Amino acid sequence: MDMMKKVPVREQAPDVRNKNFEEVCLGYNQEEAMEEATRCLHCKNARCIEGCPVSINIPDFIEAVKGGDIKEAYRVISESSALPAVCGRVCPQESQCEGKCIRGIKGEAVSIGKLERFVADWARENGLEPEAPAAKNGKKVAVIGCGPAGITCAGDLAKKGYDVTIFEALHQPGGVLVYGIPEFRLPKDTVVAHEVENIKKLGVKIETNVIIGRSVTIDQLLSEEGFDAVFIGSGAGLPRFMGIPGENANGVFSANEYLTRSNLMKAFRDDYDTPIARFKKVAVVGGGNVAMDAARTALRLGAEVHVVYRRSEEELPARAEEVHHAKEEGIIFDLLTNPTEILTDENGWVSGIRCVKMQLGEPDASGRRRPEVIEGSEFDMDLDAVIMALGTSPNPLIHSTTKGLEVNKRQCIIAEEETGKTSKDGVFAGGDAVTGAATVILAMGAGKAGAKGIDEYLSNK
Amino acid sequence: MYKILKAEMIAEKIYLNVVEAPRVAEHCLPGQFVITKLDEKGERIPLTICDYDREAGTVTIVFQVVGATTQKMAALKAGDAYEDFVGPLGRPSDLTEEPIEELKKKKIVFVAGGVGTAPVYPQVKWLHEHGVDVDVIVGAKTKDLIMYEEQMKEVAGNLYITTDDGSYVRKGMGTDVLKDLVENQGKKYDHCVAIGPLIMMKFVCKLTKELGIPTVVSMNPIMVDGTGMCGACRIAVGDEIKFACVDGPEFDGHLVDFDQAMKRQQMYKTEEGRAMLALQEGDTHHGGCGNCQ
């Protein structure tokens, strides 16, 4: 075994998987996991833990895997994370735990994400359940939004004995895990549904189809429904568009719409009623994880897919693994390219996009080199659909219907990082609703902080 | 599950359901909508709220059979249930937010077209309950498509019914009646609300622009989530792009780009057609015309 390299993980072959919605990565088996675990140096000052937003004791769980005690490994992870099977799949490990791994200095980092996934999957397959909660303390907490932040916050509070109800606007719990991330990266019926079941086993109640701000307001939850505190984990759901001509043409979609149709509504399956149009040639505008998800979904639905991104490969915000997978599957990357107009036919359908070529100038506020238009580089690309994956911002509905809840210029709720405390007494917030669109694991970190903040607040009340 | 307490056909291909949905009934106002989903595999369908009973915790919806999903909904009976029923969504009608005294000074006319009569009803009823009487014009293609006549009579100041083919009351469009009222009957209106098919709202707006009557329309575009997430419902209003689900569904009719909205309404016609055919043909369906073995 080459200690410099990760034990390779089995995957569906690119040519096979680009035609189905089954999971791309097949994960380690126990033998492979135990072998990979031997690469961990068990550092005393484990930098990987610092890199983890929920501070999982990584060396300890890997040590348990090395000895073949997967049950113990799961116990260690569960102390810190409510969603290990999810995080093992979707965390940007290369910039977090694995990015800090000492092994990574000379060779490849320990495959922490794949080990976490193995442990979580093993636990699910072997019927391990999270530890039973403490005795009820009689205090009621409402959690708004059943995504990663809400699930984590609810789980932590339930373990401490709180009576927790999650209110979810959609018909299914999971938030971005069900509407945003595709089946081929995160299986819904097995992985996500199981994680949701686990928090229910802790006594958390989930009420779907409740739009906070419309069906009931936060003030009403506190004054009329007897909740002692509220955690807002409502995410960043509002899609951005470019504001270029032709953007309302038929065949232009937000990535949110396209992915929601396919993931939440399962439009890719014939036995579900929601339609999704099938196209021949699609451009996905943007370079983040959502852009990769939309591109790979369109590819699986039969299209030739181009990712159109205005900066270069180095600046692509998507996880390295997603870009790698997308390329293997046959996605074409048109980098340093920016659309200026969507072209339409006489019936109002997309017929193409007009683009300009870009070059990178000086670094901007984000530290990334600023893309500049190359004069005279305009060209047209024939297409029949365009998917805009330009990021999302928080829905203003909650703060506009809650007295005394302050937001910043970007419509994000202002909350303390350590506790989730907002400007309104008894109301806490975390995740994308506070930070703007970020990652699952950061939202989980904020959910944990919110649970801690709420526990302190209600213990002192 | 959201139980259906009453289900009936109220006009040709037009159905009414009274649904138990306490959270919606408690807070909804005229102008808002709900999203229904029949079962696990169903579509999310946006429908404007047509009545509500806060005490009983019920909400009334009215829908026309236009595709496979509404066809399945038409078969629902009292005692059946929707798997999902979420709301109230969207902003309430601006009229509900104006001071009543201001409203009483206004001369308001509603123009309802076809199945749009149902969502006009709760607005007229709400105004009536607050002491504001308004004129209501109800237009439909033919007599069999007239609905809510008795209920509307009870709450409207004056009710004018018209049919395109002249099979009931009078012959002509809602716009003809409005034009007649203003130009020949000496009526003056400060505010118009038009709800119905896009083409009808477009022509009402064209007329009221000429007559100088500010007009509000209720848009019902394609939606997925109905909460602002997908952007499928975006429409051009003046120089801005608005999401009907969170910014509307009511907008200034003189600023709405109806032609674009009509094109966008066609987006899934092919897919819808296939789904309808599959439902009608049942086991004999093999993918539609041209694919028969």
PDB file of N, CA, C and O in Angstrom, chain A residues 167 171 179 207 209 211 214-215 220 225 237-239 241 247-254 256-257 261 265 271-275 277 347 349 395, chain B residues 2 23 27 32 37 40-44 72 84-91 222 224 227-230 232 234 241 243 260 263-264 267-268 271:
ATOM      1  N   PHE A 167     -40.986  23.343  11.733  1.00  0.00           N
ATOM      2  CA  PHE A 167     -41.975  23.745  10.734  1.00  0.00           C
ATOM      3  C   PHE A 167     -41.295  23.822   9.378  1.00  0.00           C
ATOM      4  O   PHE A 167     -40.294  24.523   9.220  1.00  0.00           O
ATOM      5  N   HIS A 171     -43.456  20.082   1.253  1.00  0.00           N
ATOM      6  CA  HIS A 171     -44.225  18.929   1.698  1.00  0.00           C
ATOM      7  C   HIS A 171     -43.349  17.818   2.254  1.00  0.00           C
ATOM      8  O   HIS A 171     -43.851  16.815   2.741  1.00  0.00           O
ATOM      9  N   TYR A 179     -34.487  19.127  -2.005  1.00  0.00           N
ATOM     10  CA  TYR A 179     -34.846  19.843  -3.228  1.00  0.00           C
ATOM     11  C   TYR A 179     -33.628  20.221  -4.061  1.00  0.00           C
ATOM     12  O   TYR A 179     -33.732  20.400  -5.271  1.00  0.00           O
ATOM     13  N   GLU A 207     -43.705  19.384  11.344  1.00  0.00           N
ATOM     14  CA  GLU A 207     -44.961  19.763  10.699  1.00  0.00           C
ATOM     15  C   GLU A 207     -44.629  20.356   9.327  1.00  0.00           C
ATOM     16  O   GLU A 207     -44.016  21.416   9.238  1.00  0.00           O
ATOM     17  N   ASN A 209     -45.658  21.687   5.314  1.00  0.00           N
ATOM     18  CA  ASN A 209     -46.675  22.574   4.719  1.00  0.00           C
ATOM     19  C   ASN A 209     -47.019  23.778   5.594  1.00  0.00           C
ATOM     20  O   ASN A 209     -48.151  24.252   5.579  1.00  0.00           O
ATOM     21  N   ILE A 211     -45.899  27.642   6.198  1.00  0.00           N
ATOM     22  CA  ILE A 211     -45.073  28.759   5.752  1.00  0.00           C
ATOM     23  C   ILE A 211     -45.028  29.784   6.873  1.00  0.00           C
ATOM     24  O   ILE A 211     -46.037  30.457   7.126  1.00  0.00           O
ATOM     25  N   ARG A 214     -46.736  33.327   6.898  1.00  0.00           N
ATOM     26  CA  ARG A 214     -48.036  33.276   6.226  1.00  0.00           C
ATOM     27  C   ARG A 214     -49.019  32.376   6.982  1.00  0.00           C
ATOM     28  O   ARG A 214     -50.069  32.819   7.408  1.00  0.00           O
ATOM     29  N   SER A 215     -48.660  31.088   7.114  1.00  0.00           N
ATOM     30  CA  SER A 215     -49.559  30.163   7.820  1.00  0.00           C
ATOM     31  C   SER A 215     -49.645  30.571   9.289  1.00  0.00           C
ATOM     32  O   SER A 215     -50.696  30.455   9.920  1.00  0.00           O
ATOM     33  N   GLN A 220     -46.704  34.847  16.649  1.00  0.00           N
ATOM     34  CA  GLN A 220     -47.811  33.980  17.073  1.00  0.00           C
ATOM     35  C   GLN A 220     -47.303  32.679  17.696  1.00  0.00           C
ATOM     36  O   GLN A 220     -47.893  32.170  18.650  1.00  0.00           O
ATOM     37  N   GLU A 225     -48.833  29.956  20.577  1.00  0.00           N
ATOM     38  CA  GLU A 225     -48.658  28.497  20.534  1.00  0.00           C
ATOM     39  C   GLU A 225     -47.714  27.974  21.621  1.00  0.00           C
ATOM     40  O   GLU A 225     -47.327  26.810  21.606  1.00  0.00           O
ATOM     41  N   GLY A 237     -33.367  30.734  -0.195  1.00  0.00           N
ATOM     42  CA  GLY A 237     -34.079  30.047  -1.267  1.00  0.00           C
ATOM     43  C   GLY A 237     -34.345  30.861  -2.515  1.00  0.00           C
ATOM     44  O   GLY A 237     -34.744  30.320  -3.543  1.00  0.00           O
ATOM     45  N   LEU A 238     -34.154  32.174  -2.460  1.00  0.00           N
ATOM     46  CA  LEU A 238     -34.547  33.017  -3.593  1.00  0.00           C
ATOM     47  C   LEU A 238     -33.472  33.032  -4.679  1.00  0.00           C
ATOM     48  O   LEU A 238     -32.358  33.474  -4.427  1.00  0.00           O
ATOM     49  N   PRO A 239     -33.816  32.570  -5.890  1.00  0.00           N
ATOM     50  CA  PRO A 239     -32.781  32.493  -6.925  1.00  0.00           C
ATOM     51  C   PRO A 239     -32.450  33.863  -7.523  1.00  0.00           C
ATOM     52  O   PRO A 239     -33.304  34.738  -7.588  1.00  0.00           O
ATOM     53  N   PHE A 241     -31.136  36.045 -10.880  1.00  0.00           N
ATOM     54  CA  PHE A 241     -31.020  35.989 -12.336  1.00  0.00           C
ATOM     55  C   PHE A 241     -30.003  37.037 -12.750  1.00  0.00           C
ATOM     56  O   PHE A 241     -29.574  37.865 -11.946  1.00  0.00           O
ATOM     57  N   GLU A 247     -34.191  36.887 -20.577  1.00  0.00           N
ATOM     58  CA  GLU A 247     -34.140  35.943 -19.456  1.00  0.00           C
ATOM     59  C   GLU A 247     -35.503  35.343 -19.096  1.00  0.00           C
ATOM     60  O   GLU A 247     -35.575  34.335 -18.400  1.00  0.00           O
ATOM     61  N   ASN A 248     -36.589  35.959 -19.563  1.00  0.00           N
ATOM     62  CA  ASN A 248     -37.911  35.391 -19.301  1.00  0.00           C
ATOM     63  C   ASN A 248     -38.387  34.472 -20.422  1.00  0.00           C
ATOM     64  O   ASN A 248     -39.538  34.054 -20.437  1.00  0.00           O
ATOM     65  N   ALA A 249     -37.510  34.165 -21.357  1.00  0.00           N
ATOM     66  CA  ALA A 249     -37.890  33.280 -22.458  1.00  0.00           C
ATOM     67  C   ALA A 249     -38.230  31.886 -21.933  1.00  0.00           C
ATOM     68  O   ALA A 249     -37.750  31.487 -20.872  1.00  0.00           O
ATOM     69  N   ASN A 250     -39.046  31.172 -22.680  1.00  0.00           N
ATOM     70  CA  ASN A 250     -39.329  29.780 -22.326  1.00  0.00           C
ATOM     71  C   ASN A 250     -38.051  28.970 -22.512  1.00  0.00           C
ATOM     72  O   ASN A 250     -37.429  29.021 -23.569  1.00  0.00           O
ATOM     73  N   GLY A 251     -37.695  28.201 -21.491  1.00  0.00           N
ATOM     74  CA  GLY A 251     -36.459  27.436 -21.587  1.00  0.00           C
ATOM     75  C   GLY A 251     -35.338  28.050 -20.760  1.00  0.00           C
ATOM     76  O   GLY A 251     -34.241  27.523 -20.729  1.00  0.00           O
ATOM     77  N   VAL A 252     -35.621  29.156 -20.069  1.00  0.00           N
ATOM     78  CA  VAL A 252     -34.656  29.689 -19.095  1.00  0.00           C
ATOM     79  C   VAL A 252     -35.175  29.332 -17.706  1.00  0.00           C
ATOM     80  O   VAL A 252     -36.312  29.645 -17.365  1.00  0.00           O
ATOM     81  N   PHE A 253     -34.342  28.660 -16.935  1.00  0.00           N
ATOM     82  CA  PHE A 253     -34.748  28.213 -15.605  1.00  0.00           C
ATOM     83  C   PHE A 253     -33.744  28.671 -14.566  1.00  0.00           C
ATOM     84  O   PHE A 253     -32.559  28.778 -14.862  1.00  0.00           O
ATOM     85  N   SER A 254     -34.218  28.893 -13.358  1.00  0.00           N
ATOM     86  CA  SER A 254     -33.261  28.995 -12.263  1.00  0.00           C
ATOM     87  C   SER A 254     -32.826  27.560 -11.963  1.00  0.00           C
ATOM     88  O   SER A 254     -33.589  26.616 -12.188  1.00  0.00           O
ATOM     89  N   ASN A 256     -32.594  26.409  -9.151  1.00  0.00           N
ATOM     90  CA  ASN A 256     -33.547  25.985  -8.123  1.00  0.00           C
ATOM     91  C   ASN A 256     -34.764  25.308  -8.729  1.00  0.00           C
ATOM     92  O   ASN A 256     -35.222  24.282  -8.239  1.00  0.00           O
ATOM     93  N   GLU A 257     -35.328  25.920  -9.778  1.00  0.00           N
ATOM     94  CA  GLU A 257     -36.515  25.317 -10.398  1.00  0.00           C
ATOM     95  C   GLU A 257     -36.163  23.967 -11.011  1.00  0.00           C
ATOM     96  O   GLU A 257     -36.847  22.968 -10.795  1.00  0.00           O
ATOM     97  N   ARG A 261     -37.660  20.493  -9.539  1.00  0.00           N
ATOM     98  CA  ARG A 261     -38.481  19.591 -10.354  1.00  0.00           C
ATOM     99  C   ARG A 261     -37.906  18.181 -10.337  1.00  0.00           C
ATOM    100  O   ARG A 261     -38.615  17.199 -10.149  1.00  0.00           O
ATOM    101  N   MET A 265     -39.557  16.892  -6.712  1.00  0.00           N
ATOM    102  CA  MET A 265     -40.770  16.424  -7.378  1.00  0.00           C
ATOM    103  C   MET A 265     -40.511  15.153  -8.196  1.00  0.00           C
ATOM    104  O   MET A 265     -41.425  14.588  -8.775  1.00  0.00           O
ATOM    105  N   ASP A 271     -43.019   7.869 -13.327  1.00  0.00           N
ATOM    106  CA  ASP A 271     -44.195   7.604 -12.500  1.00  0.00           C
ATOM    107  C   ASP A 271     -44.584   8.793 -11.615  1.00  0.00           C
ATOM    108  O   ASP A 271     -45.539   8.718 -10.867  1.00  0.00           O
ATOM    109  N   TYR A 272     -43.847   9.905 -11.700  1.00  0.00           N
ATOM    110  CA  TYR A 272     -44.241  11.122 -10.981  1.00  0.00           C
ATOM    111  C   TYR A 272     -44.850  12.113 -11.975  1.00  0.00           C
ATOM    112  O   TYR A 272     -44.476  12.148 -13.140  1.00  0.00           O
ATOM    113  N   ASP A 273     -45.807  12.932 -11.478  1.00  0.00           N
ATOM    114  CA  ASP A 273     -46.612  13.765 -12.379  1.00  0.00           C
ATOM    115  C   ASP A 273     -45.952  15.065 -12.826  1.00  0.00           C
ATOM    116  O   ASP A 273     -46.326  15.637 -13.843  1.00  0.00           O
ATOM    117  N   THR A 274     -45.004  15.589 -12.048  1.00  0.00           N
ATOM    118  CA  THR A 274     -44.421  16.891 -12.385  1.00  0.00           C
ATOM    119  C   THR A 274     -43.591  16.784 -13.659  1.00  0.00           C
ATOM    120  O   THR A 274     -42.756  15.889 -13.769  1.00  0.00           O
ATOM    121  N   PRO A 275     -43.827  17.686 -14.615  1.00  0.00           N
ATOM    122  CA  PRO A 275     -43.045  17.596 -15.851  1.00  0.00           C
ATOM    123  C   PRO A 275     -41.667  18.256 -15.733  1.00  0.00           C
ATOM    124  O   PRO A 275     -41.470  19.155 -14.922  1.00  0.00           O
ATOM    125  N   ALA A 277     -38.880  19.467 -18.846  1.00  0.00           N
ATOM    126  CA  ALA A 277     -38.645  19.413 -20.285  1.00  0.00           C
ATOM    127  C   ALA A 277     -37.281  18.782 -20.548  1.00  0.00           C
ATOM    128  O   ALA A 277     -36.343  18.970 -19.782  1.00  0.00           O
ATOM    129  N   ASN A 347     -41.485  32.010 -31.148  1.00  0.00           N
ATOM    130  CA  ASN A 347     -42.485  31.586 -30.166  1.00  0.00           C
ATOM    131  C   ASN A 347     -42.072  31.882 -28.727  1.00  0.00           C
ATOM    132  O   ASN A 347     -42.726  31.443 -27.783  1.00  0.00           O
ATOM    133  N   TRP A 349     -39.197  30.869 -27.333  1.00  0.00           N
ATOM    134  CA  TRP A 349     -38.330  29.835 -26.761  1.00  0.00           C
ATOM    135  C   TRP A 349     -36.866  30.202 -26.965  1.00  0.00           C
ATOM    136  O   TRP A 349     -36.511  30.877 -27.930  1.00  0.00           O
ATOM    137  N   ASN A 395     -35.094  34.392   1.730  1.00  0.00           N
ATOM    138  CA  ASN A 395     -36.463  34.832   1.481  1.00  0.00           C
ATOM    139  C   ASN A 395     -36.831  35.917   2.508  1.00  0.00           C
ATOM    140  O   ASN A 395     -36.662  35.707   3.702  1.00  0.00           O
TER     141      ASN A 395
ATOM    142  N   TYR B   2     -55.215  16.357   4.337  1.00  0.00           N
ATOM    143  CA  TYR B   2     -56.167  17.457   4.429  1.00  0.00           C
ATOM    144  C   TYR B   2     -57.492  16.985   3.834  1.00  0.00           C
ATOM    145  O   TYR B   2     -57.627  16.832   2.616  1.00  0.00           O
ATOM    146  N   ARG B  23     -54.725  25.764   9.607  1.00  0.00           N
ATOM    147  CA  ARG B  23     -53.686  26.799   9.607  1.00  0.00           C
ATOM    148  C   ARG B  23     -53.891  27.792   8.465  1.00  0.00           C
ATOM    149  O   ARG B  23     -53.617  28.970   8.602  1.00  0.00           O
ATOM    150  N   HIS B  27     -55.510  32.232   8.914  1.00  0.00           N
ATOM    151  CA  HIS B  27     -54.799  33.465   8.575  1.00  0.00           C
ATOM    152  C   HIS B  27     -54.983  33.968   7.153  1.00  0.00           C
ATOM    153  O   HIS B  27     -54.423  35.000   6.796  1.00  0.00           O
ATOM    154  N   GLN B  32     -55.086  35.687  -1.711  1.00  0.00           N
ATOM    155  CA  GLN B  32     -53.999  34.724  -1.512  1.00  0.00           C
ATOM    156  C   GLN B  32     -54.334  33.376  -2.152  1.00  0.00           C
ATOM    157  O   GLN B  32     -55.469  33.146  -2.571  1.00  0.00           O
ATOM    158  N   LYS B  37     -51.418  19.225  -3.385  1.00  0.00           N
ATOM    159  CA  LYS B  37     -50.736  18.079  -3.998  1.00  0.00           C
ATOM    160  C   LYS B  37     -51.557  16.860  -3.622  1.00  0.00           C
ATOM    161  O   LYS B  37     -51.809  16.592  -2.453  1.00  0.00           O
ATOM    162  N   GLU B  40     -48.427  11.220  -3.166  1.00  0.00           N
ATOM    163  CA  GLU B  40     -46.966  11.219  -3.140  1.00  0.00           C
ATOM    164  C   GLU B  40     -46.366  11.636  -4.477  1.00  0.00           C
ATOM    165  O   GLU B  40     -45.393  12.374  -4.531  1.00  0.00           O
ATOM    166  N   LYS B  41     -46.943  11.154  -5.554  1.00  0.00           N
ATOM    167  CA  LYS B  41     -46.337  11.383  -6.867  1.00  0.00           C
ATOM    168  C   LYS B  41     -46.949  12.568  -7.609  1.00  0.00           C
ATOM    169  O   LYS B  41     -46.601  12.833  -8.757  1.00  0.00           O
ATOM    170  N   GLY B  42     -47.853  13.273  -6.946  1.00  0.00           N
ATOM    171  CA  GLY B  42     -48.570  14.356  -7.608  1.00  0.00           C
ATOM    172  C   GLY B  42     -47.751  15.615  -7.814  1.00  0.00           C
ATOM    173  O   GLY B  42     -46.674  15.790  -7.262  1.00  0.00           O
ATOM    174  N   GLU B  43     -48.333  16.499  -8.645  1.00  0.00           N
ATOM    175  CA  GLU B  43     -47.747  17.811  -8.881  1.00  0.00           C
ATOM    176  C   GLU B  43     -48.220  18.777  -7.811  1.00  0.00           C
ATOM    177  O   GLU B  43     -49.301  18.600  -7.256  1.00  0.00           O
ATOM    178  N   ARG B  44     -47.471  19.849  -7.620  1.00  0.00           N
ATOM    179  CA  ARG B  44     -47.934  20.947  -6.770  1.00  0.00           C
ATOM    180  C   ARG B  44     -48.704  21.916  -7.659  1.00  0.00           C
ATOM    181  O   ARG B  44     -48.181  22.399  -8.651  1.00  0.00           O
ATOM    182  N   LYS B  72     -57.619  14.263 -12.309  1.00  0.00           N
ATOM    183  CA  LYS B  72     -57.640  13.375 -11.137  1.00  0.00           C
ATOM    184  C   LYS B  72     -58.327  14.057  -9.962  1.00  0.00           C
ATOM    185  O   LYS B  72     -59.060  13.425  -9.197  1.00  0.00           O
ATOM    186  N   ASP B  84     -51.142  17.043   0.506  1.00  0.00           N
ATOM    187  CA  ASP B  84     -50.548  18.315   0.913  1.00  0.00           C
ATOM    188  C   ASP B  84     -51.453  19.471   0.505  1.00  0.00           C
ATOM    189  O   ASP B  84     -52.077  19.445  -0.558  1.00  0.00           O
ATOM    190  N   PHE B  85     -51.486  20.473   1.361  1.00  0.00           N
ATOM    191  CA  PHE B  85     -52.341  21.639   1.135  1.00  0.00           C
ATOM    192  C   PHE B  85     -51.676  22.767   1.922  1.00  0.00           C
ATOM    193  O   PHE B  85     -51.748  22.803   3.142  1.00  0.00           O
ATOM    194  N   VAL B  86     -50.976  23.632   1.237  1.00  0.00           N
ATOM    195  CA  VAL B  86     -50.144  24.615   1.951  1.00  0.00           C
ATOM    196  C   VAL B  86     -50.549  26.045   1.621  1.00  0.00           C
ATOM    197  O   VAL B  86     -50.878  26.350   0.478  1.00  0.00           O
ATOM    198  N   GLY B  87     -50.519  26.885   2.635  1.00  0.00           N
ATOM    199  CA  GLY B  87     -50.863  28.272   2.418  1.00  0.00           C
ATOM    200  C   GLY B  87     -51.092  28.983   3.738  1.00  0.00           C
ATOM    201  O   GLY B  87     -50.830  28.412   4.795  1.00  0.00           O
ATOM    202  N   PRO B  88     -51.633  30.177   3.733  1.00  0.00           N
ATOM    203  CA  PRO B  88     -51.905  30.963   2.517  1.00  0.00           C
ATOM    204  C   PRO B  88     -50.598  31.494   1.922  1.00  0.00           C
ATOM    205  O   PRO B  88     -49.694  31.865   2.645  1.00  0.00           O
ATOM    206  N   LEU B  89     -50.540  31.520   0.601  1.00  0.00           N
ATOM    207  CA  LEU B  89     -49.344  31.995  -0.086  1.00  0.00           C
ATOM    208  C   LEU B  89     -49.645  33.307  -0.800  1.00  0.00           C
ATOM    209  O   LEU B  89     -50.796  33.609  -1.115  1.00  0.00           O
ATOM    210  N   GLY B  90     -48.594  34.041  -1.079  1.00  0.00           N
ATOM    211  CA  GLY B  90     -48.746  35.310  -1.779  1.00  0.00           C
ATOM    212  C   GLY B  90     -49.262  36.405  -0.866  1.00  0.00           C
ATOM    213  O   GLY B  90     -49.567  36.176   0.307  1.00  0.00           O
ATOM    214  N   ARG B  91     -49.331  37.605  -1.414  1.00  0.00           N
ATOM    215  CA  ARG B  91     -49.791  38.746  -0.629  1.00  0.00           C
ATOM    216  C   ARG B  91     -51.312  38.871  -0.747  1.00  0.00           C
ATOM    217  O   ARG B  91     -51.871  38.634  -1.805  1.00  0.00           O
ATOM    218  N   ILE B 222     -47.250  29.322 -14.052  1.00  0.00           N
ATOM    219  CA  ILE B 222     -46.672  28.040 -13.653  1.00  0.00           C
ATOM    220  C   ILE B 222     -45.826  28.250 -12.400  1.00  0.00           C
ATOM    221  O   ILE B 222     -45.084  29.218 -12.309  1.00  0.00           O
ATOM    222  N   VAL B 224     -43.714  25.978  -8.998  1.00  0.00           N
ATOM    223  CA  VAL B 224     -43.363  24.690  -8.412  1.00  0.00           C
ATOM    224  C   VAL B 224     -43.586  24.755  -6.906  1.00  0.00           C
ATOM    225  O   VAL B 224     -44.495  24.144  -6.372  1.00  0.00           O
ATOM    226  N   THR B 227     -43.194  29.469  -2.984  1.00  0.00           N
ATOM    227  CA  THR B 227     -42.665  30.218  -1.842  1.00  0.00           C
ATOM    228  C   THR B 227     -41.535  31.170  -2.231  1.00  0.00           C
ATOM    229  O   THR B 227     -40.879  31.726  -1.369  1.00  0.00           O
ATOM    230  N   GLY B 228     -41.282  31.325  -3.518  1.00  0.00           N
ATOM    231  CA  GLY B 228     -40.214  32.228  -3.954  1.00  0.00           C
ATOM    232  C   GLY B 228     -38.940  31.517  -4.351  1.00  0.00           C
ATOM    233  O   GLY B 228     -37.950  32.140  -4.715  1.00  0.00           O
ATOM    234  N   MET B 229     -38.953  30.187  -4.281  1.00  0.00           N
ATOM    235  CA  MET B 229     -37.723  29.431  -4.498  1.00  0.00           C
ATOM    236  C   MET B 229     -37.369  29.168  -5.955  1.00  0.00           C
ATOM    237  O   MET B 229     -36.209  29.137  -6.311  1.00  0.00           O
ATOM    238  N   CYS B 230     -38.379  28.917  -6.782  1.00  0.00           N
ATOM    239  CA  CYS B 230     -38.028  28.394  -8.104  1.00  0.00           C
ATOM    240  C   CYS B 230     -37.977  29.476  -9.180  1.00  0.00           C
ATOM    241  O   CYS B 230     -37.230  29.364 -10.136  1.00  0.00           O
ATOM    242  N   ALA B 232     -40.139  30.078 -11.381  1.00  0.00           N
ATOM    243  CA  ALA B 232     -40.864  29.696 -12.599  1.00  0.00           C
ATOM    244  C   ALA B 232     -41.982  30.690 -12.892  1.00  0.00           C
ATOM    245  O   ALA B 232     -42.366  30.898 -14.032  1.00  0.00           O
ATOM    246  N   ARG B 234     -42.043  33.859 -12.770  1.00  0.00           N
ATOM    247  CA  ARG B 234     -41.643  35.253 -12.954  1.00  0.00           C
ATOM    248  C   ARG B 234     -42.365  35.891 -14.132  1.00  0.00           C
ATOM    249  O   ARG B 234     -42.576  35.273 -15.169  1.00  0.00           O
ATOM    250  N   ILE B 241     -38.803  42.451 -13.027  1.00  0.00           N
ATOM    251  CA  ILE B 241     -39.198  41.047 -13.051  1.00  0.00           C
ATOM    252  C   ILE B 241     -39.730  40.732 -11.662  1.00  0.00           C
ATOM    253  O   ILE B 241     -39.047  40.953 -10.667  1.00  0.00           O
ATOM    254  N   PHE B 243     -41.862  37.877  -9.025  1.00  0.00           N
ATOM    255  CA  PHE B 243     -42.301  36.506  -8.803  1.00  0.00           C
ATOM    256  C   PHE B 243     -43.766  36.579  -8.355  1.00  0.00           C
ATOM    257  O   PHE B 243     -44.064  37.176  -7.326  1.00  0.00           O
ATOM    258  N   GLN B 260     -45.990  38.063 -22.955  1.00  0.00           N
ATOM    259  CA  GLN B 260     -44.941  37.182 -22.456  1.00  0.00           C
ATOM    260  C   GLN B 260     -45.533  36.133 -21.509  1.00  0.00           C
ATOM    261  O   GLN B 260     -45.166  34.956 -21.573  1.00  0.00           O
ATOM    262  N   LYS B 263     -47.029  33.354 -23.427  1.00  0.00           N
ATOM    263  CA  LYS B 263     -46.009  32.441 -23.976  1.00  0.00           C
ATOM    264  C   LYS B 263     -45.492  31.510 -22.890  1.00  0.00           C
ATOM    265  O   LYS B 263     -45.327  30.320 -23.101  1.00  0.00           O
ATOM    266  N   ARG B 264     -45.218  32.096 -21.717  1.00  0.00           N
ATOM    267  CA  ARG B 264     -44.679  31.269 -20.630  1.00  0.00           C
ATOM    268  C   ARG B 264     -45.682  30.198 -20.181  1.00  0.00           C
ATOM    269  O   ARG B 264     -45.296  29.121 -19.748  1.00  0.00           O
ATOM    270  N   MET B 267     -45.271  26.730 -21.677  1.00  0.00           N
ATOM    271  CA  MET B 267     -43.986  26.046 -21.476  1.00  0.00           C
ATOM    272  C   MET B 267     -44.095  24.525 -21.419  1.00  0.00           C
ATOM    273  O   MET B 267     -43.274  23.819 -21.967  1.00  0.00           O
ATOM    274  N   TYR B 268     -45.080  24.009 -20.708  1.00  0.00           N
ATOM    275  CA  TYR B 268     -45.147  22.553 -20.531  1.00  0.00           C
ATOM    276  C   TYR B 268     -46.291  21.916 -21.299  1.00  0.00           C
ATOM    277  O   TYR B 268     -46.710  20.810 -20.994  1.00  0.00           O
ATOM    278  N   GLU B 271     -45.584  18.381 -22.543  1.00  0.00           N
ATOM    279  CA  GLU B 271     -45.531  17.415 -21.447  1.00  0.00           C
ATOM    280  C   GLU B 271     -46.932  17.189 -20.869  1.00  0.00           C
ATOM    281  O   GLU B 271     -47.315  16.068 -20.563  1.00  0.00           O
TER     282      GLU B 271
END
